[in-house]
Short mmCIF file of C-alpha atoms in Angstrom, two decimals:
data_model
loop_
_atom_site.label_atom_id
_atom_site.label_comp_id
_atom_site.label_asym_id
_atom_site.label_seq_id
_atom_site.Cartn_x
_atom_site.Cartn_y
_atom_site.Cartn_z
CA UNK A 1 -2.31 -8.41 14.18
CA UNK A 2 -2.33 -8.26 17.96
CA UNK A 3 -4.35 -10.74 19.98
CA UNK A 4 -6.40 -8.02 21.67
CA UNK A 5 -7.33 -6.58 18.26
CA UNK A 6 -8.42 -10.03 17.04
CA UNK A 7 -10.55 -10.54 20.12
CA UNK A 8 -12.10 -7.09 19.67
CA UNK A 9 -12.89 -7.88 16.02
CA UNK A 10 -14.60 -11.15 16.99
CA UNK A 11 -16.72 -9.34 19.58
CA UNK A 12 -17.77 -6.68 17.08
CA UNK A 13 -18.74 -9.30 14.50
CA UNK A 14 -20.76 -11.19 17.13
CA UNK A 15 -22.47 -8.01 18.32
CA UNK A 16 -23.13 -7.03 14.73
CA UNK A 17 -25.03 -10.24 14.04
CA UNK A 18 -27.06 -9.87 17.25
CA UNK A 19 -27.87 -6.25 16.45
CA UNK A 20 -28.96 -7.21 12.93
CA UNK A 21 -31.42 -9.81 14.22
CA UNK A 22 -32.82 -7.37 16.79
CA UNK A 23 -33.24 -4.71 14.12
CA UNK A 24 -35.18 -7.13 11.92
CA UNK A 25 -37.51 -8.04 14.81
CA UNK A 26 -38.10 -4.42 15.82
CA UNK A 27 -38.20 -3.02 12.31
CA UNK A 28 -41.83 -1.89 12.46
CA UNK A 29 -41.59 -0.39 15.92
CA UNK A 30 -38.42 1.46 15.05
CA UNK A 31 -39.87 2.95 11.90
CA UNK A 32 -43.00 4.27 13.68
CA UNK A 33 -41.40 5.45 16.91
CA UNK A 34 -41.39 9.26 16.86
CA UNK A 35 -38.62 9.59 19.43
CA UNK A 36 -36.02 7.43 17.71
CA UNK A 37 -33.76 8.29 14.83
CA UNK A 38 -34.49 6.83 11.39
CA UNK A 39 -32.99 3.40 10.88
CA UNK A 40 -30.39 4.35 8.22
CA UNK A 41 -29.00 7.17 10.37
CA UNK A 42 -28.74 4.90 13.39
CA UNK A 43 -26.90 2.30 11.30
CA UNK A 44 -24.34 4.92 10.16
CA UNK A 45 -23.76 6.00 13.76
CA UNK A 46 -23.27 2.38 14.84
CA UNK A 47 -20.69 1.83 12.10
CA UNK A 48 -18.74 4.95 13.05
CA UNK A 49 -18.65 3.88 16.69
CA UNK A 50 -17.38 0.43 15.74
CA UNK A 51 -14.67 1.85 13.52
CA UNK A 52 -13.41 4.03 16.36
CA UNK A 53 -12.77 0.89 18.41
CA UNK A 54 -10.22 -0.39 15.88
CA UNK A 55 -6.67 0.80 16.32
CA UNK A 56 -5.03 2.50 13.37
CA UNK A 57 -3.02 0.07 11.28
CA UNK A 58 0.74 -0.10 11.72
CA UNK A 59 1.35 -2.31 8.69
CA UNK A 60 3.21 -1.22 5.58
CA UNK A 61 1.58 -3.92 3.47
CA UNK A 62 -2.11 -3.02 3.46
CA UNK A 63 -4.64 -0.59 4.93
CA UNK A 64 -6.30 -3.48 6.76
CA UNK A 65 -5.33 -4.22 10.39
CA UNK A 66 -5.26 -7.94 9.56
CA UNK A 67 -2.32 -9.57 7.77
CA UNK A 68 -4.29 -12.53 6.36
CA UNK A 69 -5.45 -12.49 2.74
CA UNK A 70 -8.26 -14.94 2.01
CA UNK A 71 -8.46 -18.38 3.63
CA UNK A 72 -4.87 -19.36 2.79
CA UNK A 73 -2.63 -16.34 2.18
CA UNK A 74 -0.90 -14.29 4.86
CA UNK A 75 2.29 -12.31 5.47
CA UNK A 76 5.22 -14.56 6.30
CA UNK A 77 6.65 -13.81 9.74
CA UNK A 78 10.17 -12.46 9.44
CA UNK A 79 12.36 -11.02 12.17
CA UNK A 80 13.81 -8.55 9.64
CA UNK A 81 10.40 -6.90 9.11
CA UNK A 82 10.92 -4.08 11.61
CA UNK A 83 9.64 -1.17 9.52
CA UNK A 84 6.13 -0.07 10.46
CA UNK A 85 3.90 2.90 9.89
CA UNK A 86 3.16 4.83 13.05
CA UNK A 87 0.16 7.04 13.62
CA UNK A 88 1.59 10.59 13.33
CA UNK A 89 -0.59 11.78 16.20
CA UNK A 90 1.01 9.21 18.53
CA UNK A 91 4.54 10.61 18.09
CA UNK A 92 4.76 12.70 21.24
CA UNK A 93 7.81 13.88 23.15
CA UNK A 94 8.37 12.57 26.65
CA UNK A 95 11.27 12.99 29.07
CA UNK A 96 12.06 10.04 31.31
CA UNK A 97 14.16 12.48 33.36
CA UNK A 98 14.32 16.31 33.33
CA UNK A 99 16.67 17.67 30.63
CA UNK A 100 19.70 19.44 32.11
CA UNK A 101 22.00 20.22 29.17
CA UNK A 102 20.97 22.22 26.11
CA UNK A 103 22.96 22.96 22.95
CA UNK A 104 22.20 26.34 21.34
CA UNK A 105 23.10 26.64 17.65
CA UNK A 106 22.84 30.07 16.07
CA UNK A 107 23.18 31.27 12.52
CA UNK A 108 26.70 32.53 11.81
CA UNK A 109 27.52 35.98 10.41
CA UNK A 110 24.07 37.37 11.10
CA UNK A 111 23.86 40.36 13.44
CA UNK A 112 20.06 40.09 13.72
CA UNK A 113 20.40 36.77 15.60
CA UNK A 114 22.71 38.13 18.31
CA UNK A 115 20.04 39.78 20.48
CA UNK A 116 17.69 36.73 20.46
CA UNK A 117 20.70 34.48 21.17
CA UNK A 118 21.73 36.46 24.27
CA UNK A 119 18.13 36.67 25.48
CA UNK A 120 17.61 32.91 25.09
CA UNK A 121 20.90 31.87 26.72
CA UNK A 122 20.36 34.24 29.65
CA UNK A 123 16.86 32.84 30.21
CA UNK A 124 18.02 29.21 30.06
CA UNK A 125 20.82 29.86 32.56
CA UNK A 126 18.95 31.98 35.08
CA UNK A 127 15.33 30.83 34.83
CA UNK A 128 15.75 27.14 33.95
CA UNK A 129 19.17 26.57 35.58
CA UNK A 130 20.34 24.51 32.59
CA UNK A 131 23.87 23.85 31.37
CA UNK A 132 24.19 25.68 28.05
CA UNK A 133 26.59 24.46 25.34
CA UNK A 134 27.68 26.60 22.39
CA UNK A 135 30.31 26.23 19.70
CA UNK A 136 33.66 27.78 20.61
CA UNK A 137 33.56 29.95 17.48
CA UNK A 138 30.53 31.77 18.92
CA UNK A 139 32.65 33.29 21.70
CA UNK A 140 34.99 34.79 19.09
CA UNK A 141 32.24 36.97 17.60
CA UNK A 142 33.38 40.60 18.02
CA UNK A 143 29.86 42.05 18.00
CA UNK A 144 28.67 39.54 20.57
CA UNK A 145 31.55 40.30 22.93
CA UNK A 146 30.55 43.96 22.92
CA UNK A 147 27.15 43.11 24.39
CA UNK A 148 27.03 43.95 28.11
CA UNK A 149 24.49 41.23 28.92
CA UNK A 150 26.56 38.59 27.15
CA UNK A 151 29.72 39.52 29.08
CA UNK A 152 27.90 38.70 32.33
CA UNK A 153 27.05 35.15 31.21
CA UNK A 154 30.02 34.37 28.94
CA UNK A 155 31.97 32.41 31.53
CA UNK A 156 28.94 30.24 32.38
CA UNK A 157 28.80 28.69 28.89
CA UNK A 158 30.30 25.32 28.01
CA UNK A 159 32.03 25.25 24.62
CA UNK A 160 32.93 22.58 22.10
CA UNK A 161 34.81 22.51 18.78
CA UNK A 162 33.39 20.82 15.73
CA UNK A 163 35.51 17.90 14.57
CA UNK A 164 37.37 17.62 17.87
CA UNK A 165 34.79 17.12 20.64
CA UNK A 166 32.26 14.29 20.66
CA UNK A 167 28.82 15.37 21.89
CA UNK A 168 27.28 11.89 21.94
CA UNK A 169 25.22 11.32 25.13
CA UNK A 170 26.23 14.74 26.49
CA UNK A 171 23.33 16.86 25.18
CA UNK A 172 19.70 16.46 26.24
CA UNK A 173 18.09 19.12 24.07
CA UNK A 174 18.95 21.28 21.03
CA UNK A 175 17.71 24.78 20.22
CA UNK A 176 18.41 26.26 16.77
CA UNK A 177 18.27 29.99 16.03
CA UNK A 178 18.37 30.80 12.32
CA UNK A 179 17.38 29.05 9.12
CA UNK A 180 17.34 25.51 7.81
CA UNK A 181 21.13 25.40 7.82
CA UNK A 182 21.21 25.34 11.62
CA UNK A 183 19.14 22.13 11.64
CA UNK A 184 21.43 20.57 9.02
CA UNK A 185 24.41 21.49 11.18
CA UNK A 186 22.78 19.84 14.21
CA UNK A 187 22.33 16.68 12.14
CA UNK A 188 26.01 16.81 11.17
CA UNK A 189 27.15 17.12 14.79
CA UNK A 190 25.25 14.01 15.87
CA UNK A 191 26.10 11.08 13.61
CA UNK A 192 24.24 8.63 15.83
CA UNK A 193 21.33 9.35 18.18
CA UNK A 194 20.11 12.96 17.97
CA UNK A 195 18.50 14.83 20.89
CA UNK A 196 15.13 16.55 20.28
CA UNK A 197 15.56 19.68 18.17
CA UNK A 198 13.52 22.87 18.59
CA UNK A 199 14.15 25.26 15.68
CA UNK A 200 13.23 28.97 15.73
CA UNK A 201 12.72 30.80 12.46
CA UNK A 202 15.29 33.62 12.32
CA UNK A 203 16.71 32.94 8.87
CA UNK A 204 15.69 33.30 5.23
CA UNK A 205 13.45 30.41 4.14
CA UNK A 206 12.73 28.64 7.42
CA UNK A 207 11.17 25.53 5.92
CA UNK A 208 12.42 23.34 8.80
CA UNK A 209 12.04 25.96 11.55
CA UNK A 210 8.37 26.13 12.62
CA UNK A 211 8.71 28.21 15.81
CA UNK A 212 8.53 32.00 16.09
CA UNK A 213 10.73 33.72 18.67
CA UNK A 214 8.16 36.20 20.00
CA UNK A 215 6.98 34.08 22.95
CA UNK A 216 9.92 31.67 23.22
CA UNK A 217 9.59 31.44 27.02
CA UNK A 218 6.12 29.89 26.88
CA UNK A 219 7.01 27.57 24.01
CA UNK A 220 10.23 26.32 25.60
CA UNK A 221 8.54 25.80 28.96
CA UNK A 222 5.84 23.72 27.31
CA UNK A 223 8.43 21.58 25.49
CA UNK A 224 10.58 21.10 28.61
CA UNK A 225 7.46 19.87 30.40
CA UNK A 226 6.94 17.25 27.67
CA UNK A 227 3.99 18.85 25.84
CA UNK A 228 5.03 18.60 22.20
CA UNK A 229 4.56 16.55 19.04
CA UNK A 230 7.51 15.14 17.11
CA UNK A 231 8.35 14.72 13.45
CA UNK A 232 10.91 11.95 12.98
CA UNK A 233 12.94 13.07 9.97
CA UNK A 234 14.76 10.10 8.47
CA UNK A 235 18.39 10.40 7.42
CA UNK A 236 20.47 8.66 4.78
CA UNK A 237 23.48 6.60 5.74
CA UNK A 238 26.16 7.02 3.06
CA UNK A 239 29.30 4.87 2.88
CA UNK A 240 32.13 5.43 0.39
CA UNK A 241 33.95 2.32 -0.86
CA UNK A 242 37.29 3.11 -2.47
CA UNK A 243 38.78 0.76 -5.02
CA UNK A 244 42.23 1.18 -3.49
CA UNK A 245 40.95 0.14 -0.07
CA UNK A 246 39.22 -3.06 -1.14
CA UNK A 247 42.26 -5.24 -0.65
CA UNK A 248 42.53 -4.02 2.95
CA UNK A 249 38.81 -3.99 3.64
CA UNK A 250 38.66 -7.49 5.13
CA UNK A 251 41.30 -6.55 7.68
CA UNK A 252 39.82 -3.21 8.69
CA UNK A 253 36.14 -4.15 9.00
CA UNK A 254 34.46 -3.05 12.21
CA UNK A 255 30.88 -3.00 13.43
CA UNK A 256 29.17 0.15 12.21
CA UNK A 257 26.82 2.02 14.61
CA UNK A 258 23.94 1.05 12.31
CA UNK A 259 24.81 -2.63 12.78
CA UNK A 260 26.61 -3.32 9.50
CA UNK A 261 30.10 -4.76 9.18
CA UNK A 262 31.60 -1.97 7.09
CA UNK A 263 34.27 0.67 7.62
CA UNK A 264 32.45 2.93 10.08
CA UNK A 265 34.88 5.81 9.56
CA UNK A 266 33.50 6.36 6.03
CA UNK A 267 29.87 6.53 7.15
CA UNK A 268 28.11 9.89 6.88
CA UNK A 269 24.49 10.60 7.86
CA UNK A 270 22.68 13.28 5.84
CA UNK A 271 19.33 14.91 6.51
CA UNK A 272 18.56 16.39 3.09
CA UNK A 273 20.39 14.68 0.23
CA UNK A 274 23.55 13.28 -1.24
CA UNK A 275 24.38 14.73 -4.66
CA UNK A 276 26.49 13.06 -7.34
CA UNK A 277 27.41 15.46 -10.15
CA UNK A 278 29.93 15.90 -12.97
CA UNK A 279 31.91 18.55 -11.12
CA UNK A 280 34.12 20.81 -13.29
CA UNK A 281 34.09 18.40 -16.25
CA UNK A 282 32.36 19.55 -19.47
CA UNK A 283 31.23 15.97 -20.22
CA UNK A 284 28.00 14.31 -19.14
CA UNK A 285 27.98 12.25 -15.99
CA UNK A 286 27.63 8.54 -16.65
CA UNK A 287 26.57 6.92 -13.39
CA UNK A 288 25.40 3.34 -12.80
CA UNK A 289 22.58 2.86 -10.30
CA UNK A 290 21.98 -0.44 -8.45
CA UNK A 291 19.17 -1.30 -6.04
CA UNK A 292 19.81 -4.15 -3.58
CA UNK A 293 22.57 -5.43 -5.87
CA UNK A 294 20.45 -5.35 -9.05
CA UNK A 295 21.36 -3.04 -11.89
CA UNK A 296 18.58 -0.48 -12.45
CA UNK A 297 19.79 2.09 -14.97
CA UNK A 298 22.59 4.43 -16.01
CA UNK A 299 22.22 8.15 -15.43
CA UNK A 300 23.49 10.32 -18.27
CA UNK A 301 23.14 13.98 -17.42
CA UNK A 302 24.45 16.53 -14.96
CA UNK A 303 24.11 14.16 -12.01
CA UNK A 304 21.85 12.44 -9.51
CA UNK A 305 20.14 13.45 -6.26
CA UNK A 306 19.37 10.83 -3.61
CA UNK A 307 17.24 12.50 -0.96
CA UNK A 308 15.16 11.88 2.11
CA UNK A 309 11.50 12.99 2.32
CA UNK A 310 12.81 16.03 4.21
CA UNK A 311 15.15 16.77 1.30
CA UNK A 312 12.35 16.41 -1.24
CA UNK A 313 11.53 20.11 -0.72
CA UNK A 314 15.16 21.18 -1.20
CA UNK A 315 17.42 20.54 -4.22
CA UNK A 316 15.20 17.69 -5.43
CA UNK A 317 12.18 20.01 -5.68
CA UNK A 318 14.19 22.36 -7.89
CA UNK A 319 15.08 19.38 -10.10
CA UNK A 320 11.42 18.48 -10.63
CA UNK A 321 10.78 15.87 -7.92
CA UNK A 322 7.58 15.47 -5.92
CA UNK A 323 7.36 16.77 -2.36
CA UNK A 324 6.98 14.01 0.24
CA UNK A 325 5.88 14.36 3.85
CA UNK A 326 8.80 13.63 6.22
CA UNK A 327 6.90 10.78 7.91
CA UNK A 328 6.75 8.73 4.68
CA UNK A 329 9.37 5.94 4.76
CA UNK A 330 11.01 6.41 1.36
CA UNK A 331 14.12 7.39 -0.60
CA UNK A 332 13.86 9.71 -3.60
CA UNK A 333 16.06 9.32 -6.68
CA UNK A 334 16.03 12.41 -8.90
CA UNK A 335 18.17 12.96 -12.01
CA UNK A 336 19.72 16.38 -12.64
CA UNK A 337 19.06 17.51 -16.23
CA UNK A 338 18.97 13.96 -17.66
CA UNK A 339 19.77 13.50 -21.34
CA UNK A 340 16.51 11.58 -21.71
CA UNK A 341 12.98 12.93 -21.77
CA UNK A 342 11.60 9.76 -20.17
CA UNK A 343 13.82 9.74 -17.06
CA UNK A 344 11.45 10.85 -14.33
CA UNK A 345 12.18 10.99 -10.57
CA UNK A 346 11.35 7.79 -8.69
CA UNK A 347 10.57 6.88 -5.08
CA UNK A 348 11.90 3.60 -3.61
CA UNK A 349 11.23 1.95 -0.23
CA UNK A 350 13.29 3.16 2.69
CA UNK A 351 14.60 -0.34 3.45
CA UNK A 352 16.58 -0.80 0.22
CA UNK A 353 20.26 -0.11 -0.38
CA UNK A 354 21.32 1.98 -3.37
CA UNK A 355 24.74 1.57 -4.92
CA UNK A 356 26.08 4.35 -7.13
CA UNK A 357 29.27 4.07 -9.17
CA UNK A 358 30.92 5.69 -12.18
CA UNK A 359 30.24 3.72 -15.36
CA UNK A 360 33.33 2.02 -16.84
CA UNK A 361 32.76 3.82 -20.17
CA UNK A 362 32.36 7.25 -18.51
CA UNK A 363 34.66 9.95 -19.90
CA UNK A 364 35.12 11.58 -16.50
CA UNK A 365 34.85 11.00 -12.77
CA UNK A 366 32.03 12.28 -10.56
CA UNK A 367 31.87 14.36 -7.41
CA UNK A 368 29.83 13.66 -4.27
CA UNK A 369 28.58 16.10 -1.61
CA UNK A 370 26.66 15.31 1.57
CA UNK A 371 24.12 17.97 2.60
CA UNK A 372 26.30 20.46 0.73
CA UNK A 373 29.45 19.50 2.68
CA UNK A 374 32.39 17.09 2.56
CA UNK A 375 32.68 17.26 -1.21
CA UNK A 376 34.90 14.50 -2.61
CA UNK A 377 35.68 12.83 -5.91
CA UNK A 378 34.21 9.49 -6.98
CA UNK A 379 36.74 7.68 -9.19
CA UNK A 380 36.29 4.74 -11.55
CA UNK A 381 35.98 1.60 -9.45
CA UNK A 382 34.71 3.47 -6.39
CA UNK A 383 31.14 3.13 -5.18
CA UNK A 384 28.75 4.95 -2.88
CA UNK A 385 26.20 2.94 -0.89
CA UNK A 386 23.12 4.71 0.46
CA UNK A 387 20.36 3.43 2.72
CA UNK A 388 18.07 4.80 5.42
CA UNK A 389 19.73 5.21 8.80
CA UNK A 390 18.19 3.98 12.03
CA UNK A 391 18.94 7.37 13.62
CA UNK A 392 16.33 10.00 12.59
CA UNK A 393 16.30 13.66 13.61
CA UNK A 394 13.43 14.23 16.08
CA UNK A 395 12.11 17.67 15.17
CA UNK A 396 9.70 19.28 17.63
CA UNK A 397 6.46 20.51 16.05
CA UNK A 398 4.95 23.92 16.70
CA UNK A 399 1.46 22.45 16.15
CA UNK A 400 1.54 18.92 14.71
CA UNK A 401 3.12 16.99 11.84
CA UNK A 402 0.47 17.80 9.25
CA UNK A 403 -0.17 21.46 10.11
CA UNK A 404 3.53 22.34 10.32
CA UNK A 405 4.36 20.76 6.96
CA UNK A 406 1.56 22.37 4.99
CA UNK A 407 2.23 25.72 6.70
CA UNK A 408 5.85 25.52 5.57
CA UNK A 409 4.73 24.66 2.02
CA UNK A 410 2.47 27.72 1.96
CA UNK A 411 4.84 30.16 3.68
CA UNK A 412 8.18 28.98 2.30
CA UNK A 413 7.33 27.83 -1.22
CA UNK A 414 3.94 29.53 -1.80
CA UNK A 415 2.61 26.14 -2.81
CA UNK A 416 -0.46 26.32 -5.10
CA UNK A 417 -0.80 30.08 -4.77
CA UNK A 418 -2.79 31.62 -7.62
CA UNK A 419 -5.67 34.00 -8.29
CA UNK A 420 -9.06 32.60 -7.36
CA UNK A 421 -11.39 31.63 -10.19
CA UNK A 422 -14.50 33.76 -10.41
CA UNK A 423 -17.78 32.21 -9.35
CA UNK A 424 -20.48 31.36 -11.89
CA UNK A 425 -22.68 34.36 -10.98
CA UNK A 426 -19.93 36.86 -11.78
CA UNK A 427 -18.95 34.92 -14.88
CA UNK A 428 -22.53 34.76 -16.19
CA UNK A 429 -22.95 38.50 -15.68
CA UNK A 430 -19.79 39.21 -17.65
CA UNK A 431 -20.83 36.78 -20.40
CA UNK A 432 -24.32 38.24 -20.63
CA UNK A 433 -23.12 41.83 -20.86
CA UNK A 434 -20.54 40.86 -23.44
CA UNK A 435 -23.14 39.08 -25.57
CA UNK A 436 -25.48 42.08 -25.58
CA UNK A 437 -22.66 44.40 -26.61
CA UNK A 438 -21.71 42.05 -29.41
CA UNK A 439 -25.31 41.85 -30.73
CA UNK A 440 -25.65 45.64 -30.67
CA UNK A 441 -22.43 46.01 -32.60
CA UNK A 442 -23.66 43.51 -35.25
CA UNK A 443 -26.96 45.34 -35.68
CA UNK A 444 -25.16 48.66 -36.05
CA UNK A 445 -22.85 47.15 -38.65
CA UNK A 446 -25.84 45.90 -40.65
CA UNK A 447 -27.52 49.31 -40.60
CA UNK A 448 -24.27 50.95 -41.66
CA UNK A 449 -23.93 48.58 -44.63
CA UNK A 450 -27.48 49.32 -45.79
#
């Protein structure tokens, strides 16, 4: 706990004792004074004011702002304890210098995105005087090249080619036009620090794209001026360790961007999930799962999904996992059609490292895909190590972290949508009328029998 918070707590405790003694002395006068509030109400108001003076906790270990438990116990100070919970409302975008370069990513093979794309790029070039980057494949679109407005600005665009050009530290801002796939592609392009991403919903589902394109000028101007909330979407750092490369691993070790001494060339950052499945084999997958070097269990089924909180609403949700807010520091482990009724999805802390390997007794190998890309085979003796990366994707919110997420649950997944239950008045009326009808029918039956 910070020193200023401790000092504030001491002052509140001291003031609390003074106020209690004053209230006891003036108890009779307070109760009979017609102009004052009743004593219990005033006490509630005092408590609420005192609570507002405390800062929201940043600790992962307890809801209390103090890290001391009883007279003797406390959290041991450790330089490795860098993970903290941040107040979502405090995650705001700020520019320490005006952004000059913007990368525009549009959905491919979709004619409906072409007109918004041209309108946006033209506005960024002429109104905001920004340097606009696009992928080189965009300029090869036949329909786009037929647009008269695009021909006038085509030569002003800066192009890059995926897999050849490195965009690190060259882009200040990213704008996505399309669906969730455009945001996943932005994550793929930046395997280290990611610029702020503003995603417009012009695709199918749009779970990760909170902005509407109708008034894009006002929304972009507000963001470029620094008026926006951020959702820091954590990513998973995945490293493949091949059995054949182990003998050369000691010679080829280099410092990874995340700070680990491992082959950095094999490191892939994913935003949604990494999937380990049985591939084309008809046999069950038999996968061993380790957590921080300790054997946890073996997965026998169609496969395993290791996902971020952002990915909890993707493939993992279809496999029966819970949906987790993107600000929760966690990793989800979800089996795919497990051959065990008791194997439920689990959530582990974001700071752990998962190791996944093919069991020695497995009849077949496994296959691994990263956000639906880079599919490769996992052989016996190979292993995949997964942990949370230090480089999240800063997604810009249309409203705030909470409102955007629940709006996407309602709009994209129709979460908890059902017919409303009738109120008791309507229900009692129906029950009453039904009872009378039933009694009349019984009486008629009796008369008929006689």
